[in-house]
Coordinates of C-alpha atoms in Angstrom, one line a residue:
R1 CA 0.0 0.0 0.0
K2 CA 2.9 2.4 0.8
L3 CA 4.4 1.7 -2.6
L4 CA 1.2 2.1 -4.5
G5 CA 0.5 5.4 -2.6
L6 CA 3.6 6.9 -4.2
Q7 CA 1.9 7.1 -7.6
A8 CA 0.8 10.4 -9.1
K9 CA -3.0 10.5 -9.8
T10 CA -2.9 12.7 -12.9
A11 CA -0.5 13.8 -15.7
R12 CA -0.2 17.1 -17.6
V13 CA 0.0 15.9 -21.2
V14 CA 0.8 18.0 -24.2
R15 CA -1.7 17.1 -26.9
D16 CA -2.8 19.0 -30.0
G17 CA -0.6 21.9 -29.0
S18 CA -2.1 22.4 -25.6
E19 CA -1.5 21.1 -22.1
Q20 CA -4.2 19.2 -20.3
D21 CA -4.5 17.2 -17.0
I22 CA -5.7 13.7 -17.5
P23 CA -6.0 10.7 -15.2
L24 CA -2.9 8.5 -15.0
E25 CA -4.7 5.5 -16.5
Q26 CA -5.2 7.5 -19.8
V27 CA -1.5 8.2 -20.4
I28 CA -0.1 6.2 -23.4
I29 CA 3.4 5.4 -24.5
G30 CA 4.7 8.3 -26.6
D31 CA 2.8 11.0 -24.8
V32 CA 4.8 14.2 -24.0
I33 CA 4.2 15.2 -20.4
R34 CA 5.0 18.5 -18.6
V35 CA 6.4 18.2 -15.0
R36 CA 6.6 21.4 -12.9
P37 CA 8.7 22.0 -9.8
G38 CA 7.5 20.0 -6.8
E39 CA 5.3 17.7 -8.8
K40 CA 5.5 13.9 -9.0
I41 CA 6.6 12.4 -12.3
P42 CA 3.6 10.3 -13.4
V43 CA 5.2 7.5 -15.5
D44 CA 8.7 6.3 -16.7
G45 CA 10.2 8.2 -19.6
V46 CA 13.0 10.2 -21.2
I47 CA 13.4 14.0 -20.9
V48 CA 13.1 15.8 -24.3
E49 CA 13.3 19.4 -23.1
G50 CA 14.5 21.2 -20.0
A51 CA 16.5 20.1 -17.0
S52 CA 16.0 19.5 -13.3
A53 CA 17.2 17.8 -10.1
I54 CA 15.0 14.9 -9.2
D55 CA 14.5 13.3 -5.8
E56 CA 14.5 9.5 -6.5
S57 CA 14.8 8.4 -2.9
M58 CA 11.4 6.8 -2.7
V59 CA 12.4 4.3 -5.4
T60 CA 16.2 4.0 -5.1
G61 CA 16.7 4.9 -1.4
E62 CA 19.3 7.5 -2.6
S63 CA 18.7 10.8 -0.7
I64 CA 20.6 13.2 -2.9
P65 CA 18.6 14.6 -5.8
V66 CA 19.9 13.5 -9.2
D67 CA 20.6 16.1 -12.0
K68 CA 18.8 15.3 -15.2
G69 CA 18.8 16.8 -18.7
P70 CA 17.7 16.0 -22.2
E71 CA 17.9 12.2 -23.0
S72 CA 18.1 11.4 -19.3
P73 CA 15.7 8.7 -18.1
V74 CA 13.1 9.5 -15.4
I75 CA 11.3 7.2 -13.0
G76 CA 7.6 7.4 -12.4
S77 CA 6.5 8.5 -8.9
T78 CA 9.8 10.3 -8.1
I79 CA 9.6 14.0 -7.3
N80 CA 10.8 16.9 -9.5
A81 CA 12.7 19.2 -7.1
T82 CA 13.6 22.3 -9.1
G83 CA 13.2 22.9 -12.9
S84 CA 10.3 22.4 -15.3
F85 CA 10.8 19.9 -18.1
L86 CA 9.0 17.9 -20.8
F87 CA 9.5 14.1 -21.1
R88 CA 8.3 11.4 -23.4
A89 CA 6.5 8.4 -21.7
T90 CA 8.2 5.1 -22.4
K91 CA 6.5 2.9 -19.8
V92 CA 3.0 3.2 -18.5
G93 CA 0.6 1.1 -16.3
N94 CA 2.0 -2.3 -15.2
E95 CA 5.3 -1.7 -17.1
T96 CA 6.6 1.2 -14.9
M97 CA 9.4 0.6 -12.5
L98 CA 7.1 1.2 -9.5
A99 CA 4.6 -1.3 -10.8
Q100 CA 7.4 -3.9 -11.2
I101 CA 8.6 -3.2 -7.7
V102 CA 5.1 -3.6 -6.3
K103 CA 4.8 -7.0 -8.1
L104 CA 8.2 -8.2 -6.9
V105 CA 7.5 -7.2 -3.3
Q106 CA 4.0 -8.9 -3.5
E107 CA 5.6 -12.1 -4.7
A108 CA 8.4 -12.0 -2.1
Q109 CA 5.9 -11.4 0.8
G110 CA 3.8 -14.3 -0.3
S111 CA 6.7 -16.7 -0.7
K112 CA 7.9 -19.2 1.9
A113 CA 11.3 -19.2 3.5
P114 CA 13.2 -22.5 4.0
I115 CA 13.1 -21.9 7.8
Q116 CA 9.2 -22.0 7.5
R117 CA 9.5 -25.7 6.7
L118 CA 10.8 -26.2 10.3
A119 CA 7.6 -24.8 11.7
D120 CA 5.5 -26.8 9.1
I121 CA 7.3 -30.0 10.0
V122 CA 6.9 -29.4 13.8
S123 CA 3.2 -28.5 13.3
S124 CA 2.6 -31.7 11.3
Y125 CA 3.7 -33.8 14.3
F126 CA 2.5 -31.2 16.9
V127 CA -1.2 -31.4 16.1
P128 CA -1.7 -35.2 16.5
I129 CA 0.4 -35.1 19.7
V130 CA -1.8 -32.3 21.0
I131 CA -5.0 -34.3 20.2
M132 CA -3.6 -37.3 22.1
L133 CA -2.6 -35.1 25.0
A134 CA -6.1 -33.6 25.1
L135 CA -7.6 -37.1 25.1
A136 CA -5.2 -38.1 27.9
T137 CA -6.1 -35.0 29.8
F138 CA -9.8 -35.8 29.6
A139 CA -9.3 -39.4 30.7
T140 CA -7.1 -38.4 33.6
W141 CA -9.4 -35.7 35.0
Y142 CA -12.4 -38.0 34.4
A143 CA -10.7 -40.9 36.2
F144 CA -9.0 -39.1 39.1
G145 CA -10.3 -35.5 39.2
P146 CA -12.5 -34.0 41.9
E147 CA -16.2 -33.3 41.4
P148 CA -17.8 -32.1 39.2
V149 CA -15.6 -34.6 37.3
L150 CA -17.1 -34.3 33.8
L151 CA -17.1 -30.4 33.8
R152 CA -13.5 -30.3 35.0
A153 CA -12.4 -32.9 32.4
I154 CA -14.1 -30.9 29.6
L155 CA -12.7 -27.6 30.7
S156 CA -9.1 -28.9 30.9
T157 CA -9.4 -30.6 27.5
V158 CA -10.7 -27.4 25.9
A159 CA -7.9 -25.4 27.6
V160 CA -5.3 -27.8 26.2
L161 CA -6.7 -27.5 22.6
I162 CA -6.9 -23.7 22.8
I163 CA -3.5 -23.1 24.4
A164 CA -1.8 -25.5 21.9
C165 CA -3.2 -23.7 18.8
P166 CA -0.1 -23.2 16.7
C167 CA -1.1 -19.7 15.4
A168 CA 2.1 -18.1 16.6
M169 CA 4.2 -20.8 14.8
G170 CA 2.4 -20.1 11.6
L171 CA 2.9 -16.3 12.0
A172 CA 6.5 -16.4 13.1
T173 CA 8.1 -16.5 9.6
P174 CA 5.7 -14.7 7.2
T175 CA 5.2 -11.7 9.4
A176 CA 9.0 -11.1 9.6
I177 CA 9.4 -11.8 5.9
M178 CA 6.7 -9.3 5.1
V179 CA 8.3 -6.5 7.1
G180 CA 11.8 -7.4 5.9
T181 CA 11.0 -7.3 2.2
G182 CA 9.0 -4.1 2.7
I183 CA 11.9 -2.3 4.4
G184 CA 14.2 -3.6 1.6
A185 CA 11.9 -2.1 -1.1
Q186 CA 11.9 1.3 0.7
H187 CA 15.7 1.3 0.7
G188 CA 16.1 0.3 -2.9
I189 CA 16.7 -3.4 -2.2
L190 CA 14.3 -5.6 -4.2
I191 CA 14.2 -9.2 -2.8
K192 CA 12.8 -11.7 -5.3
D193 CA 11.7 -14.3 -2.7
A194 CA 11.9 -15.3 1.0
A195 CA 14.5 -17.9 0.3
A196 CA 16.9 -15.3 -1.0
L197 CA 16.3 -13.1 2.1
E198 CA 17.1 -16.1 4.3
T199 CA 20.2 -17.3 2.4
A200 CA 21.8 -13.9 2.4
H201 CA 22.4 -14.0 6.1
K202 CA 24.8 -17.0 5.6
V203 CA 27.0 -15.1 3.0
R204 CA 30.7 -15.2 3.9
S205 CA 32.2 -14.2 0.5
V206 CA 31.0 -11.5 -1.9
V207 CA 32.3 -11.4 -5.5
F208 CA 32.1 -8.2 -7.5
D209 CA 32.2 -7.9 -11.2
K210 CA 34.5 -5.0 -12.0
T211 CA 33.2 -3.2 -15.1
G212 CA 29.9 -1.5 -14.5
T213 CA 29.6 -2.7 -10.9
L214 CA 32.7 -1.5 -9.0
T215 CA 33.5 1.0 -11.8
E216 CA 31.2 3.5 -13.6
G217 CA 31.2 1.3 -16.8
K218 CA 32.0 4.4 -18.8
P219 CA 35.6 4.0 -19.8
R220 CA 37.6 6.7 -21.6
V221 CA 40.8 6.7 -23.6
T222 CA 43.6 8.0 -21.5
V223 CA 46.7 7.3 -23.7
V224 CA 47.5 6.3 -27.3
K225 CA 50.9 4.9 -28.2
P226 CA 51.5 4.3 -31.9
A227 CA 54.2 2.0 -33.4
N228 CA 55.9 1.3 -36.7
G229 CA 55.7 4.9 -37.9
H230 CA 51.9 5.3 -37.4
T231 CA 50.3 8.4 -35.8
E232 CA 47.9 8.4 -32.8
N233 CA 45.0 9.4 -35.1
E234 CA 45.7 6.6 -37.5
V235 CA 45.6 4.1 -34.6
I236 CA 42.3 5.5 -33.3
Q237 CA 40.8 5.7 -36.8
M238 CA 41.6 2.1 -37.8
D239 CA 40.3 0.8 -34.4
A240 CA 37.2 3.1 -34.4
V241 CA 36.0 1.9 -37.8
V242 CA 35.9 -1.7 -36.6
E243 CA 34.5 -0.8 -33.1
Q244 CA 31.5 1.0 -34.7
S245 CA 29.7 -2.4 -34.9
S246 CA 30.2 -3.2 -31.2
S247 CA 28.2 -2.0 -28.2
H248 CA 30.9 -2.9 -25.6
P249 CA 31.9 0.0 -23.3
I250 CA 35.5 -0.1 -24.5
S251 CA 34.3 0.2 -28.1
Q252 CA 32.1 3.2 -27.1
A253 CA 35.2 4.8 -25.4
I254 CA 37.2 4.5 -28.6
L255 CA 34.4 6.0 -30.7
E256 CA 34.1 8.9 -28.2
E257 CA 37.8 9.5 -28.6
A258 CA 37.5 9.5 -32.4
K259 CA 34.7 12.0 -32.1
R260 CA 36.7 14.2 -29.7
R261 CA 39.6 14.2 -32.1
E262 CA 37.2 15.0 -35.0
I263 CA 38.3 11.9 -36.9
I264 CA 35.9 11.2 -39.8
L265 CA 35.1 7.5 -40.2
H266 CA 34.3 7.1 -43.9
A267 CA 34.6 3.3 -44.2
S268 CA 32.7 0.6 -42.4
S269 CA 34.0 -2.8 -41.4
E270 CA 33.0 -6.0 -43.2
Q271 CA 33.0 -9.6 -41.8
F272 CA 32.8 -8.0 -38.3
E273 CA 33.1 -10.4 -35.4
T274 CA 33.2 -9.8 -31.7
V275 CA 35.0 -12.3 -29.4
P276 CA 33.6 -11.9 -25.9
G277 CA 36.3 -11.1 -23.3
N278 CA 38.9 -10.7 -26.0
G279 CA 38.2 -8.1 -28.7
V280 CA 36.9 -7.5 -32.2
R281 CA 38.0 -8.1 -35.8
G282 CA 36.9 -7.1 -39.2
T283 CA 37.9 -6.0 -42.7
V284 CA 38.1 -2.4 -43.6
S285 CA 38.5 -1.7 -47.4
G286 CA 40.3 -5.0 -47.8
T287 CA 42.5 -4.5 -44.8
R288 CA 42.2 -7.0 -41.9
V289 CA 42.0 -5.1 -38.6
V290 CA 42.2 -6.9 -35.2
S291 CA 41.7 -5.1 -31.9
G292 CA 41.7 -6.4 -28.3
T293 CA 43.7 -8.0 -25.6
E294 CA 47.3 -9.3 -25.6
R295 CA 45.9 -12.8 -25.3
F296 CA 43.7 -12.2 -28.3
M297 CA 46.7 -11.1 -30.4
R298 CA 48.6 -14.3 -29.5
S299 CA 45.6 -16.4 -30.5
E300 CA 45.5 -14.5 -33.9
G301 CA 49.2 -15.1 -34.4
I302 CA 50.2 -11.4 -34.1
S303 CA 53.4 -10.7 -32.3
V304 CA 53.4 -7.8 -29.7
D305 CA 57.0 -8.3 -28.4
A306 CA 58.1 -5.0 -29.9
L307 CA 55.4 -3.3 -27.8
R308 CA 56.3 -5.0 -24.5
G309 CA 57.7 -1.8 -22.9
T310 CA 54.7 0.3 -24.0
I311 CA 52.2 -2.3 -22.8
D312 CA 53.8 -2.7 -19.4
E313 CA 54.0 1.1 -19.0
I314 CA 50.2 1.5 -19.7
L315 CA 49.2 -1.4 -17.6
D316 CA 51.3 -0.1 -14.6
G317 CA 49.2 3.1 -14.9
G318 CA 46.1 1.1 -14.1
N319 CA 44.7 1.2 -17.6
T320 CA 43.0 -1.5 -19.6
I321 CA 44.8 -2.0 -23.0
T322 CA 43.6 -2.5 -26.5
I323 CA 46.2 -3.5 -29.0
V324 CA 45.4 -2.5 -32.7
A325 CA 46.8 -4.7 -35.5
V326 CA 46.5 -4.2 -39.2
D327 CA 47.2 -7.1 -41.6
G328 CA 48.9 -9.1 -38.9
S329 CA 51.1 -6.3 -37.6
A330 CA 50.5 -4.3 -34.4
I331 CA 50.3 -0.6 -35.1
G332 CA 49.7 0.7 -31.6
V333 CA 48.3 0.4 -28.1
I334 CA 45.4 2.3 -26.6
G335 CA 45.1 2.7 -22.8
I336 CA 41.6 3.0 -21.4
A337 CA 40.6 3.8 -17.8
D338 CA 37.3 3.3 -16.1
T339 CA 36.7 5.4 -12.9
V340 CA 35.8 3.6 -9.7
K341 CA 32.3 4.4 -8.3
P342 CA 32.4 6.9 -5.4
T343 CA 30.6 4.4 -3.1
A344 CA 32.7 1.3 -4.0
K345 CA 35.4 1.8 -1.3
A346 CA 32.9 2.5 1.4
G347 CA 30.7 -0.4 0.3
I348 CA 33.6 -2.8 0.5
A349 CA 34.6 -1.5 3.9
E350 CA 31.0 -2.0 5.2
L351 CA 31.2 -5.7 4.0
K352 CA 34.5 -6.2 5.8
K353 CA 32.9 -4.8 9.0
L354 CA 30.3 -7.6 8.7
G355 CA 33.2 -10.2 8.6
I356 CA 32.7 -10.9 4.9
E357 CA 35.5 -11.7 2.5
V358 CA 35.4 -9.5 -0.7
A359 CA 36.7 -10.7 -4.1
M360 CA 36.7 -9.2 -7.5
I361 CA 36.3 -10.8 -10.9
T362 CA 37.3 -9.2 -14.3
G363 CA 38.3 -10.0 -17.8
D364 CA 40.9 -7.3 -17.6
H365 CA 44.7 -7.8 -17.5
M366 CA 46.2 -8.9 -14.1
R367 CA 47.9 -5.6 -13.6
V368 CA 44.7 -3.6 -14.1
A369 CA 42.9 -5.9 -11.7
A370 CA 45.7 -5.5 -9.2
S371 CA 45.5 -1.7 -9.5
V372 CA 41.8 -1.5 -8.9
A373 CA 41.9 -4.1 -6.1
T374 CA 44.6 -2.1 -4.3
Q375 CA 42.7 1.1 -4.7
L376 CA 39.5 -0.5 -3.1
G377 CA 41.2 -2.6 -0.5
I378 CA 40.3 -6.0 -2.1
E379 CA 42.8 -8.7 -1.3
R380 CA 41.5 -11.5 -3.6
Y381 CA 40.8 -11.1 -7.3
F382 CA 40.4 -13.1 -10.5
A383 CA 41.8 -11.5 -13.6
E384 CA 41.7 -12.3 -17.3
V385 CA 38.5 -14.3 -16.8
L386 CA 36.4 -15.0 -19.9
P387 CA 32.6 -14.4 -19.5
E388 CA 31.8 -18.1 -19.7
D389 CA 34.4 -18.8 -16.9
K390 CA 32.9 -16.3 -14.3
A391 CA 30.5 -19.0 -13.0
S392 CA 33.5 -21.3 -12.5
A393 CA 35.3 -18.7 -10.4
V394 CA 32.2 -18.5 -8.2
M395 CA 32.1 -22.3 -8.0
K396 CA 35.7 -22.3 -6.8
L397 CA 34.8 -20.2 -3.8
Q398 CA 31.8 -22.4 -3.1
Q399 CA 34.1 -25.5 -3.1
E400 CA 36.0 -23.8 -0.3
G401 CA 32.9 -24.2 1.8
K402 CA 31.7 -20.6 1.5
T403 CA 28.2 -19.2 0.9
V404 CA 28.9 -16.8 -2.0
A405 CA 27.0 -13.7 -3.2
M406 CA 27.8 -12.4 -6.7
I407 CA 27.2 -8.8 -7.7
G408 CA 27.0 -8.0 -11.4
D409 CA 25.2 -6.0 -14.0
G410 CA 25.8 -7.4 -17.5
I411 CA 24.5 -10.2 -19.7
N412 CA 27.8 -12.0 -19.3
D413 CA 27.3 -12.0 -15.5
A414 CA 24.0 -13.9 -15.7
P415 CA 25.6 -17.4 -15.4
A416 CA 27.7 -16.4 -12.4
L417 CA 24.7 -14.7 -10.7
A418 CA 22.7 -17.9 -11.2
Q419 CA 25.6 -20.1 -9.9
A420 CA 26.1 -18.0 -6.7
D421 CA 24.1 -18.8 -3.6
V422 CA 22.8 -15.3 -3.7
G423 CA 22.9 -13.4 -7.0
I424 CA 22.7 -9.6 -6.6
A425 CA 22.1 -7.4 -9.7
M426 CA 22.6 -3.7 -10.0
G427 CA 19.3 -2.1 -11.0
T428 CA 21.1 -0.1 -13.7
G429 CA 22.2 -3.4 -15.4
T430 CA 20.6 -5.5 -18.1
D431 CA 17.3 -7.2 -17.9
V432 CA 19.0 -10.6 -18.2
A433 CA 21.2 -10.0 -15.2
I434 CA 18.3 -8.7 -13.1
E435 CA 16.2 -11.8 -14.1
A436 CA 19.0 -14.2 -13.1
A437 CA 19.6 -12.5 -9.7
D438 CA 17.8 -13.1 -6.4
I439 CA 18.2 -9.5 -5.2
T440 CA 18.2 -6.3 -7.2
L441 CA 19.7 -3.0 -6.0
I442 CA 17.8 -0.3 -7.7
N443 CA 20.3 2.4 -6.8
R444 CA 24.0 2.6 -7.8
D445 CA 25.2 2.7 -4.2
L446 CA 27.4 -0.3 -3.4
R447 CA 27.0 0.3 0.3
T448 CA 23.5 -1.2 -0.2
V449 CA 25.1 -4.7 -0.7
A450 CA 26.1 -4.7 3.0
S451 CA 22.6 -3.2 3.8
A452 CA 20.9 -6.2 2.1
I453 CA 23.0 -8.7 4.1
A454 CA 22.4 -6.8 7.3
L455 CA 18.7 -6.8 6.6
S456 CA 18.8 -10.5 6.0
R457 CA 20.6 -11.1 9.3
K458 CA 18.2 -9.0 11.3
T459 CA 15.1 -10.6 9.6
L460 CA 16.5 -14.1 10.4
R461 CA 17.2 -13.1 14.0
T462 CA 13.6 -11.9 14.3
I463 CA 12.2 -15.2 12.8
K464 CA 14.3 -17.3 15.2
L465 CA 13.1 -15.2 18.2
N466 CA 9.5 -15.5 17.0
L467 CA 9.8 -19.3 16.7
F468 CA 11.5 -19.5 20.1
W469 CA 8.7 -17.7 21.8
A470 CA 6.1 -19.6 19.8
F471 CA 7.5 -23.0 20.8
G472 CA 8.4 -21.9 24.3
Y473 CA 4.9 -20.7 24.9
N474 CA 3.4 -24.1 24.0
I475 CA 6.0 -26.1 25.8
I476 CA 5.4 -24.1 29.1
L477 CA 1.7 -23.7 29.0
I478 CA 0.4 -27.0 27.7
P479 CA 1.4 -28.8 31.0
V480 CA -0.4 -25.9 32.9
A481 CA -3.5 -26.4 30.8
M482 CA -3.4 -30.2 31.4
G483 CA -3.5 -29.5 35.2
A484 CA 0.2 -29.8 36.2
L485 CA -0.3 -27.0 38.9
Y486 CA -3.5 -28.5 40.3
P487 CA -1.9 -31.1 42.7
I488 CA 0.5 -28.3 44.0
W489 CA -1.6 -25.2 44.3
G490 CA -5.0 -26.3 43.2
I491 CA -4.9 -24.2 40.0
Q492 CA -6.9 -25.3 37.0
L493 CA -6.5 -23.2 33.9
N494 CA -9.8 -21.7 32.7
P495 CA -10.3 -21.9 28.9
I496 CA -11.0 -18.1 28.9
F497 CA -7.5 -17.4 30.2
A498 CA -6.1 -20.0 27.8
S499 CA -7.7 -17.9 25.0
V500 CA -6.1 -14.7 26.2
A501 CA -2.7 -16.4 26.4
M502 CA -3.0 -17.8 22.9
A503 CA -4.0 -14.4 21.5
A504 CA -1.2 -12.7 23.4
S505 CA 1.3 -15.2 21.9
S506 CA 0.2 -14.3 18.3
I507 CA 0.2 -10.6 19.1
S508 CA 3.7 -10.8 20.6
V509 CA 5.0 -12.5 17.4
V510 CA 3.5 -9.8 15.2
L511 CA 4.8 -7.0 17.4
N512 CA 8.3 -8.5 17.5
S513 CA 8.2 -8.6 13.6
L514 CA 7.1 -5.0 13.5
L515 CA 10.1 -4.0 15.6
L516 CA 12.1 -4.8 12.4
K517 CA 10.8 -1.5 11.0
R518 CA 13.1 0.3 13.5
A519 CA 16.2 -1.6 12.4
R520 CA 18.9 0.6 11.0
I521 CA 20.3 -0.9 7.8

């Protein structure tokens, strides 16, 4: 209800040259909508005119307003803080991010955690045992009890059945799961099901993908070192022509550099082929161009020995390298750097405080991985890992007896996310990665990884406390209801007081679960 209450009720749509307020249900994809300062953005879309700072805290949990301009995406139900702008609706109705969040939270709150099976198993034995105890109680009171024998036997039997009602056991897990998943959604942590929330508390090792997760995923060219008489612009031009057909972040960085240098790309590549984790190759006007890693060059039979000093120098600077070769001869090396996310170091420090080992996995060269790992305080890392081998790296940690969480954002992370005990996807990542993950972090703040694990631990602690009180209540009070105190103090439990005690037990479990709302994550 809280999430649904965030929705705007109307939208100011520009139609036929005029602005008109219409109910949210009547907005269609493609509508251009005006948002004024202080208003809620009605649906998801992309800004076409104007700029503003937008408070996205209700969806992402990020308190600082985000600056947006033309071509920037906007999320429905977030609040426009300052400027006025026009945006084009791209998702409406059940397709908006808020609607998807509501759906996920609903599914998670209705799912059953593995620990619930314990309560279910106990209940399956508990009920027939209670029936037998009730019959034994009746027989004992009827045979040995004082007058009125039948009345006392019936009252004690009814008291046993009331006091033994396993309501609190049934409420112990789902109430805590409901509160836990709700809190997660408010902090930008989407938990797919109760099992994921429970498993997360066991995590002892967290593996981060580097590009796009620990780093911004927007690399830029930092250095160009030509060879064999070529110029920097020639190296960039030959590489950029081939990279035009690739959507990889490194390809985009090289194209951006070509644009910055005002290099005109007349030709286009033929027989283009991308080799995941290695590079690209293609033919440009009859010339064979290969671009990628040192490993890729060796597999293509291209010697880079003459560039050894240059490669080492660029790698020592913490850059990723792309070697460019034309017709089997290397013509230069391009150094590319990707900035580390501002919250990465703090996020890793938070995980270490929780006693969790942090590891990094990347397809980059060992020296680049070492540079980033040192910068972030990561002791263990896997470098030069091909996309298809990421799941194997996760499996290696699992074979060491660790419960592993994997954090990624790309299509190539999906197998590793599925392999991990808990897969965590960045909300800014691809749909495939999000689908493969158990938990999705809507915001880009890596401190939220520790928050998700802390939330899991607190939720499990609450569930265990609930189950302890639920079981303890029955173990203590069933003998009282049977008449254990009568021979000592002459006390026989009235069914009315048994009813009060049973209700109080259920209420205490619910109240204990609601205390989770006060948890600081």
